């Protein structure tokens, strides 16, 4: 189930509830939970890819981050819409476009 996949990924990310911290496995888990229908999974995967690092466990990939934010936004995630606004405003993962950023903010976040 999507929520269970998300919770397992969260535990892997934080090293909680008997799970050893494993960022690569957490990223995979967040993606799996998104694919199963959990928007927060896609948002979390996008956030990890947007930042990258995690002791070299996750390669920074702002384009993929943007794509996961889009997937989550299509699932009605306000957080994903906010992240898309930032991506367009800053040109991260997508060419910079203030007009699109402002349009999304006006139509999806009000």
Steps between C-alpha positions, in 0.01 A plus 500: 500500500622850413498632856694201633761546228530867593538424872769240432689750280464763773649259754787420263562870445511575873642171628200442726289208627769236451607614155861594430526838331529436125439798274514309171241251626290786637499669159392175334229458763368851454482444123319168552249665733440773241447239229250331732306827539659688791570858393725559801725223370555689177553828688758336727679335208504833320642676804779244533591528133473878503757523777711192424785388717416292804856376519505444122202260527280723284620681189356850461254500211277806492328391179384173657403693815283729288336197336417344837357831622280504189378147570412595858331822388278294271398312817388833654801559725522866602861447607582372152337805342710727726813314394407538133453874552853516644645289217355731236594815692862388545546299182576178686426188297313706242581822313429803715157652436365759741170516312433128546612519863258783570217331310535178699520692827188700413286214369611201707601645837214738574 
